[in-house]
């Protein structure tokens, strides 16, 4: 039982770390004041297998220009359909004026917020399971 409790505590700590990181990124993105036009120049495919099902995820690479400097950066969030990302597609890019490599395409501003919300939900779920398991064995 102690091993399971330690496992749950480690899992909760890891989820807390990921959630705090996502929450901080969500706050930072809101402060991005720079705007420019970005173009998708590449779409990387990532193939994974889950429960014997093949799943392909698509990650876009954007090119955009800030103060005469061209940036080509991957966006760390994927799409599940290649129809949602097309090479040559243009989007408005919001970027950090101090570090233009940090950017977010229009319509993707809330991906970090969603990740933080999911993280908080998972933390609460696992915390409740740990409390239940603890009281179940020690009552």
XYZ file of N, CA, C and O in Angstrom:
556
model
N 0.824 -1.203 0.000
C 0.000 0.000 0.000
C 0.865 1.263 0.000
O 0.539 2.225 -0.670
N 1.951 1.229 0.748
C 2.837 2.389 0.799
C 3.416 2.674 -0.581
O 3.547 3.823 -0.982
N 3.741 1.607 -1.325
C 4.295 1.795 -2.667
C 3.276 2.492 -3.560
O 3.629 3.383 -4.329
N 2.028 2.105 -3.455
C 0.981 2.765 -4.263
C 0.821 4.223 -3.849
O 0.632 5.094 -4.702
N 0.904 4.494 -2.572
C 0.783 5.867 -2.089
C 1.947 6.712 -2.624
O 1.737 7.836 -3.090
N 3.151 6.151 -2.591
C 4.317 6.858 -3.130
C 4.149 7.081 -4.632
O 4.451 8.157 -5.153
N 3.637 6.067 -5.330
C 3.381 6.202 -6.765
C 2.394 7.341 -7.032
O 2.628 8.173 -7.901
N 1.295 7.381 -6.289
C 0.298 8.431 -6.479
C 0.879 9.807 -6.173
O 0.615 10.779 -6.882
N 1.688 9.882 -5.136
C 2.286 11.167 -4.788
C 3.226 11.624 -5.899
O 3.211 12.792 -6.302
N 4.038 10.706 -6.435
C 4.939 11.060 -7.541
C 4.144 11.475 -8.779
O 4.489 12.450 -9.451
N 3.092 10.742 -9.074
C 2.255 11.068 -10.218
C 1.621 12.447 -10.057
O 1.634 13.262 -10.985
N 1.120 12.723 -8.878
C 0.497 14.027 -8.618
C 1.537 15.137 -8.728
O 1.262 16.191 -9.319
N 2.745 14.918 -8.206
C 3.798 15.935 -8.306
C 4.158 16.216 -9.770
O 4.336 17.368 -10.159
N 4.252 15.169 -10.568
C 4.557 15.344 -11.984
C 3.434 16.103 -12.694
O 3.686 17.009 -13.488
N 2.203 15.748 -12.391
C 1.064 16.457 -12.988
C 1.041 17.911 -12.545
O 0.701 18.801 -13.331
N 1.393 18.165 -11.293
C 1.451 19.544 -10.808
C 2.495 20.329 -11.595
O 2.244 21.459 -12.026
N 3.669 19.723 -11.808
C 4.726 20.383 -12.583
C 4.238 20.732 -13.991
O 4.385 21.869 -14.456
N 3.652 19.741 -14.687
C 3.169 19.981 -16.049
C 2.063 21.026 -16.082
O 2.004 21.858 -16.991
N 1.194 20.985 -15.088
C 0.081 21.925 -15.038
C 0.566 23.338 -14.778
O 0.097 24.292 -15.411
N 1.505 23.492 -13.874
C 2.047 24.827 -13.589
C 2.759 25.366 -14.823
O 2.611 26.538 -15.179
N 3.515 24.509 -15.502
C 4.198 24.928 -16.729
C 3.181 25.392 -17.775
O 3.368 26.430 -18.418
N 2.100 24.631 -17.946
C 1.069 25.002 -18.914
C 0.381 26.300 -18.508
O 0.088 27.148 -19.353
N 0.124 26.466 -17.216
C -0.528 27.692 -16.746
C 0.374 28.904 -16.980
O -0.097 29.967 -17.401
N 1.668 28.755 -16.736
C 2.609 29.854 -16.960
C 2.659 30.211 -18.447
O 2.646 31.389 -18.813
N 2.702 29.201 -19.319
C 2.707 29.477 -20.762
C 1.411 30.158 -21.192
O 1.428 31.052 -22.039
N 0.297 29.754 -20.610
C -0.987 30.382 -20.936
C -0.964 31.865 -20.577
O -1.457 32.702 -21.335
N -0.370 32.185 -19.452
C -0.269 33.588 -19.025
C 0.693 34.350 -19.931
O 0.416 35.481 -20.342
N 1.831 33.724 -20.279
C 2.807 34.388 -21.150
C 2.219 34.689 -22.521
O 2.469 35.746 -23.090
N 1.447 33.760 -23.060
C 0.874 33.947 -24.392
C -0.044 35.163 -24.426
O -0.106 35.881 -25.417
N -0.744 35.409 -23.351
C -1.634 36.577 -23.297
C -0.864 37.883 -23.407
O -1.428 38.907 -23.760
N 0.431 37.843 -23.091
C 1.252 39.058 -23.132
C 1.935 39.260 -24.482
O 2.654 40.226 -24.656
N 1.748 38.337 -25.422
C 2.350 38.483 -26.743
C 1.666 39.646 -27.459
O 0.491 39.593 -27.777
N 2.425 40.697 -27.713
C 1.851 41.906 -28.324
C 2.194 42.045 -29.807
O 1.555 42.793 -30.520
N 3.219 41.344 -30.261
C 3.607 41.445 -31.667
C 2.699 40.609 -32.551
O 2.220 39.556 -32.146
N 2.454 41.103 -33.757
C 1.618 40.376 -34.719
C 2.258 40.467 -36.100
O 2.802 41.500 -36.478
N 2.177 39.362 -36.819
C 2.671 39.308 -38.187
C 1.935 38.176 -38.904
O 1.152 37.458 -38.292
N 2.197 38.059 -40.185
C 1.598 36.967 -40.960
C 2.609 35.827 -41.028
O 3.773 36.040 -41.353
N 2.141 34.628 -40.721
C 2.986 33.446 -40.812
C 2.422 32.478 -41.834
O 1.223 32.457 -42.095
N 3.310 31.693 -42.408
C 2.903 30.721 -43.424
C 3.381 29.339 -42.998
O 4.500 29.176 -42.511
N 2.523 28.343 -43.181
C 2.919 26.967 -42.901
C 3.805 26.503 -44.056
O 3.380 26.523 -45.211
N 5.029 26.112 -43.728
C 5.975 25.713 -44.772
C 6.237 24.206 -44.770
O 6.804 23.675 -45.728
N 5.851 23.535 -43.695
C 6.076 22.098 -43.617
C 5.083 21.501 -42.620
O 4.672 22.169 -41.673
N 4.718 20.267 -42.867
C 3.870 19.531 -41.932
C 4.568 18.205 -41.654
O 4.765 17.392 -42.557
N 4.983 18.033 -40.398
C 5.649 16.797 -39.999
C 4.613 15.799 -39.512
O 3.698 16.161 -38.774
N 4.789 14.564 -39.942
C 3.890 13.491 -39.489
C 4.558 12.716 -38.373
O 5.754 12.418 -38.435
N 3.785 12.406 -37.376
C 4.263 11.576 -36.271
C 3.280 10.423 -36.126
O 2.095 10.640 -35.897
N 3.787 9.216 -36.301
C 2.936 8.033 -36.239
C 3.131 7.357 -34.888
O 4.263 7.142 -34.445
N 2.027 7.044 -34.246
C 2.067 6.350 -32.966
C 1.031 5.232 -32.977
O 0.100 5.250 -33.775
N 1.243 4.279 -32.138
C 0.304 3.165 -32.021
C -0.243 3.143 -30.605
O 0.505 3.177 -29.637
N -1.553 3.125 -30.504
C -2.214 3.084 -29.211
C -3.269 1.987 -29.259
O -4.178 2.049 -30.083
N -3.117 1.008 -28.397
C -4.046 -0.133 -28.356
C -4.219 -0.754 -29.741
O -5.324 -0.958 -30.226
N -3.096 -0.976 -30.398
C -3.034 -1.601 -31.721
C -3.666 -0.766 -32.834
O -3.881 -1.253 -33.936
N -3.970 0.464 -32.553
C -4.506 1.366 -33.578
C -3.416 2.359 -33.978
O -2.777 2.971 -33.129
N -3.246 2.505 -35.264
C -2.281 3.471 -35.780
C -2.909 4.856 -35.739
O -4.034 5.053 -36.185
N -2.170 5.808 -35.188
C -2.653 7.183 -35.116
C -1.569 8.093 -35.676
O -0.408 7.991 -35.299
N -1.941 8.937 -36.609
C -1.003 9.876 -37.210
C -1.354 11.284 -36.743
O -2.504 11.703 -36.821
N -0.345 11.980 -36.254
C -0.507 13.359 -35.803
C 0.321 14.260 -36.713
O 1.367 13.850 -37.221
N -0.119 15.489 -36.893
C 0.522 16.407 -37.828
C 0.945 17.678 -37.098
O 0.136 18.329 -36.444
N 2.239 18.007 -37.237
C 2.803 19.190 -36.590
C 3.232 20.199 -37.649
O 4.069 19.883 -38.497
N 2.720 21.424 -37.586
C 3.097 22.421 -38.597
C 4.381 23.167 -38.235
O 4.711 23.345 -37.064
N 5.096 23.574 -39.270
C 6.243 24.470 -39.130
C 5.849 25.786 -39.793
O 5.399 25.791 -40.933
N 6.018 26.877 -39.057
C 5.633 28.205 -39.564
C 6.868 29.009 -39.923
O 7.908 28.912 -39.274
N 6.730 29.833 -40.962
C 7.737 30.825 -41.317
C 7.084 32.195 -41.179
O 5.986 32.424 -41.702
N 7.769 33.064 -40.479
C 7.259 34.426 -40.322
C 8.441 35.376 -40.170
O 9.549 34.962 -39.849
N 8.208 36.641 -40.464
C 9.269 37.640 -40.457
C 8.962 38.691 -39.394
O 7.846 39.228 -39.331
N 9.964 38.969 -38.561
C 9.858 40.006 -37.533
C 11.095 40.890 -37.641
O 12.221 40.390 -37.527
N 10.903 42.160 -37.860
C 12.004 43.132 -37.972
C 13.063 42.691 -38.982
O 14.270 42.798 -38.742
N 12.605 42.141 -40.102
C 13.513 41.730 -41.164
C 14.203 40.398 -40.940
O 14.980 39.954 -41.776
N 13.952 39.762 -39.820
C 14.547 38.456 -39.526
C 13.495 37.380 -39.759
O 12.371 37.467 -39.258
N 13.867 36.364 -40.538
C 12.951 35.268 -40.848
C 13.099 34.162 -39.806
O 14.212 33.720 -39.504
N 11.975 33.739 -39.273
C 11.942 32.653 -38.293
C 11.200 31.468 -38.901
O 10.179 31.650 -39.556
N 11.735 30.284 -38.677
C 11.060 29.049 -39.057
C 10.983 28.194 -37.805
O 11.996 27.655 -37.342
N 9.785 28.098 -37.247
C 9.612 27.429 -35.958
C 8.488 26.401 -36.027
O 7.457 26.620 -36.665
N 8.703 25.293 -35.341
C 7.664 24.275 -35.200
C 6.680 24.714 -34.122
O 7.086 25.282 -33.108
N 5.428 24.435 -34.360
C 4.417 24.679 -33.332
C 4.221 23.367 -32.580
O 3.978 22.332 -33.192
N 4.356 23.385 -31.245
C 4.419 22.126 -30.491
C 3.104 21.379 -30.314
O 3.084 20.360 -29.643
N 2.033 21.858 -30.892
C 0.755 21.162 -30.754
C 0.319 20.628 -32.105
O 0.475 21.269 -33.127
N -0.247 19.453 -32.077
C -0.555 18.747 -33.319
C -2.032 18.844 -33.682
O -2.862 19.251 -32.886
N -2.296 18.454 -34.893
C -3.657 18.275 -35.388
C -3.817 16.812 -35.761
O -2.862 16.144 -36.140
N -5.038 16.324 -35.686
C -5.279 14.913 -35.991
C -5.648 14.686 -37.446
O -5.688 13.568 -37.910
N -5.907 15.747 -38.169
C -6.298 15.611 -39.564
C -5.388 16.467 -40.445
O -5.166 17.645 -40.143
N -4.874 15.910 -41.535
C -4.031 16.711 -42.428
C -4.825 17.808 -43.135
O -4.252 18.765 -43.638
N -6.145 17.677 -43.174
C -6.976 18.701 -43.822
C -7.006 20.001 -43.021
O -7.348 21.049 -43.565
N -6.674 19.933 -41.728
C -6.682 21.130 -40.894
C -5.411 21.961 -41.053
O -5.363 23.109 -40.659
N -4.364 21.339 -41.616
C -3.089 22.020 -41.819
C -2.669 21.821 -43.270
O -2.536 20.698 -43.725
N -2.471 22.921 -43.970
C -2.062 22.820 -45.367
C -0.851 23.704 -45.612
O -0.816 24.856 -45.167
N 0.126 23.144 -46.303
C 1.319 23.929 -46.643
C 0.884 25.113 -47.493
O 0.080 24.985 -48.403
N 1.418 26.277 -47.152
C 1.055 27.510 -47.848
C -0.045 28.286 -47.144
O -0.269 29.458 -47.455
N -0.708 27.666 -46.207
C -1.776 28.338 -45.461
C -1.172 29.460 -44.620
O -0.148 29.283 -43.971
N -1.809 30.609 -44.633
C -1.318 31.754 -43.868
C -2.213 32.004 -42.664
O -3.436 31.844 -42.741
N -1.576 32.389 -41.577
C -2.285 32.716 -40.339
C -1.607 33.911 -39.690
O -0.413 34.149 -39.888
N -2.382 34.624 -38.899
C -1.802 35.702 -38.107
C -1.061 35.052 -36.939
O -1.573 34.165 -36.277
N 0.159 35.516 -36.724
C 1.017 34.994 -35.659
C 1.150 36.064 -34.588
O 1.464 37.203 -34.883
N 0.902 35.689 -33.341
C 1.217 36.559 -32.207
C 2.551 36.081 -31.653
O 2.763 34.878 -31.507
N 3.444 37.018 -31.348
C 4.759 36.623 -30.862
C 5.210 37.520 -29.725
O 4.714 38.625 -29.546
N 6.155 37.015 -28.979
C 6.776 37.763 -27.883
C 7.761 38.746 -28.499
O 8.686 38.336 -29.209
N 7.561 40.022 -28.238
C 8.425 41.030 -28.857
C 9.873 40.937 -28.376
O 10.791 41.320 -29.085
N 10.079 40.416 -27.167
C 11.446 40.266 -26.651
C 12.128 39.026 -27.218
O 13.329 39.017 -27.429
N 11.352 37.960 -27.444
C 11.875 36.713 -28.006
C 10.921 36.260 -29.109
O 10.028 35.457 -28.876
N 11.110 36.781 -30.331
C 10.181 36.463 -31.415
C 10.080 34.981 -31.770
O 9.162 34.581 -32.463
N 11.024 34.148 -31.275
C 10.919 32.704 -31.528
C 9.725 32.112 -30.786
O 9.238 31.049 -31.142
N 9.267 32.792 -29.743
C 8.085 32.348 -28.996
C 6.850 32.921 -29.681
O 6.676 34.133 -29.742
N 6.017 32.053 -30.199
C 4.871 32.506 -30.981
C 3.683 31.574 -30.764
O 3.822 30.471 -30.233
N 2.538 32.045 -31.222
C 1.330 31.222 -31.244
C 0.490 31.667 -32.445
O 0.292 32.861 -32.661
N 0.031 30.725 -33.263
C -0.831 31.088 -34.394
C -2.230 31.489 -33.924
O -2.683 31.043 -32.866
N -2.881 32.305 -34.729
C -4.247 32.725 -34.424
C -5.150 31.495 -34.303
O -5.077 30.562 -35.090
N -5.979 31.492 -33.289
C -6.893 30.381 -33.058
C -6.312 29.300 -32.165
O -7.006 28.382 -31.763
N -5.032 29.404 -31.842
C -4.375 28.402 -30.998
C -3.969 28.981 -29.636
O -3.218 28.370 -28.897
N -4.480 30.157 -29.310
C -4.061 30.849 -28.100
C -4.417 30.096 -26.818
O -3.783 30.272 -25.788
N -5.427 29.257 -26.894
C -5.910 28.619 -25.669
C -5.426 27.177 -25.498
O -5.879 26.483 -24.600
N -4.486 26.722 -26.332
C -4.023 25.340 -26.198
C -3.326 25.116 -24.864
O -3.490 24.059 -24.249
N -2.558 26.083 -24.399
C -1.893 25.931 -23.100
C -2.913 25.985 -21.971
O -2.790 25.272 -20.979
N -3.926 26.841 -22.120
C -4.968 26.911 -21.093
C -5.711 25.584 -20.993
O -5.978 25.087 -19.905
N -6.031 24.999 -22.154
C -6.710 23.696 -22.159
C -5.854 22.646 -21.474
O -6.348 21.826 -20.701
N -4.554 22.665 -21.762
C -3.650 21.694 -21.145
C -3.590 21.902 -19.627
O -3.557 20.937 -18.865
N -3.579 23.155 -19.189
C -3.569 23.430 -17.746
C -4.867 22.961 -17.100
O -4.854 22.365 -16.015
N -5.986 23.199 -17.749
C -7.278 22.764 -17.213
C -7.333 21.241 -17.095
O -7.765 20.699 -16.074
N -6.881 20.555 -18.131
C -6.849 19.088 -18.089
C -5.912 18.622 -16.973
O -6.213 17.678 -16.251
N -4.784 19.301 -16.829
C -3.841 18.952 -15.766
C -4.449 19.102 -14.388
O -4.312 18.220 -13.533
N -5.137 20.226 -14.146
C -5.789 20.423 -12.844
C -6.847 19.348 -12.602
O -6.990 18.840 -11.493
N -7.576 18.980 -13.641
C -8.591 17.932 -13.506
C -7.947 16.592 -13.156
O -8.448 15.860 -12.297
N -6.841 16.267 -13.824
C -6.145 15.002 -13.532
C -5.579 14.996 -12.120
O -5.641 13.980 -11.424
N -5.025 16.128 -11.695
C -4.495 16.214 -10.331
C -5.604 15.950 -9.321
O -5.433 15.165 -8.381
N -6.737 16.589 -9.520
C -7.858 16.392 -8.606
C -8.305 14.934 -8.612
O -8.521 14.340 -7.544
N -8.405 14.333 -9.777
C -8.825 12.933 -9.893
C -7.870 12.014 -9.143
O -8.290 11.185 -8.327
N -6.566 12.132 -9.415
C -5.591 11.251 -8.773
C -5.471 11.531 -7.286
O -5.230 10.627 -6.485
N -5.642 12.774 -6.894
C -5.622 13.102 -5.469
C -6.792 12.438 -4.754
O -6.624 11.865 -3.668
N -7.961 12.467 -5.364
C -9.117 11.809 -4.767
C -8.926 10.295 -4.692
O -9.301 9.666 -3.694
N -8.334 9.718 -5.714
C -8.063 8.273 -5.676
C -7.067 7.948 -4.565
O -7.244 6.970 -3.827
N -6.036 8.756 -4.413
C -5.050 8.516 -3.361
C -5.680 8.639 -1.980
O -5.425 7.816 -1.093
N -6.518 9.634 -1.792
C -7.198 9.807 -0.492
C -8.123 8.630 -0.225
O -8.148 8.079 0.880
N -8.863 8.230 -1.239
C -9.767 7.088 -1.084
C -8.989 5.820 -0.728
O -9.356 5.081 0.180
N -7.890 5.578 -1.448
C -7.094 4.375 -1.191
C -6.494 4.405 0.207
O -6.456 3.380 0.894
N -6.056 5.563 0.647
C -5.486 5.695 1.977
C -6.527 5.418 3.057
O -6.298 4.623 3.957
N -7.691 6.047 2.959
C -8.729 5.874 3.982
C -9.359 4.498 3.922
O -9.796 3.979 4.945
N -9.408 3.906 2.748
C -9.982 2.563 2.619
C -9.164 1.534 3.422
O -9.724 0.657 4.069
N -7.846 1.674 3.364
C -6.983 0.719 4.056
C -6.754 1.046 5.527
O -6.425 0.169 6.299
N -6.911 2.288 5.913
C -6.602 2.667 7.282
C -7.816 3.023 8.131
O -7.695 3.596 9.177
N -8.995 2.667 7.710
C -10.205 2.917 8.518
C -10.594 1.696 9.240
O -10.559 0.621 9.006
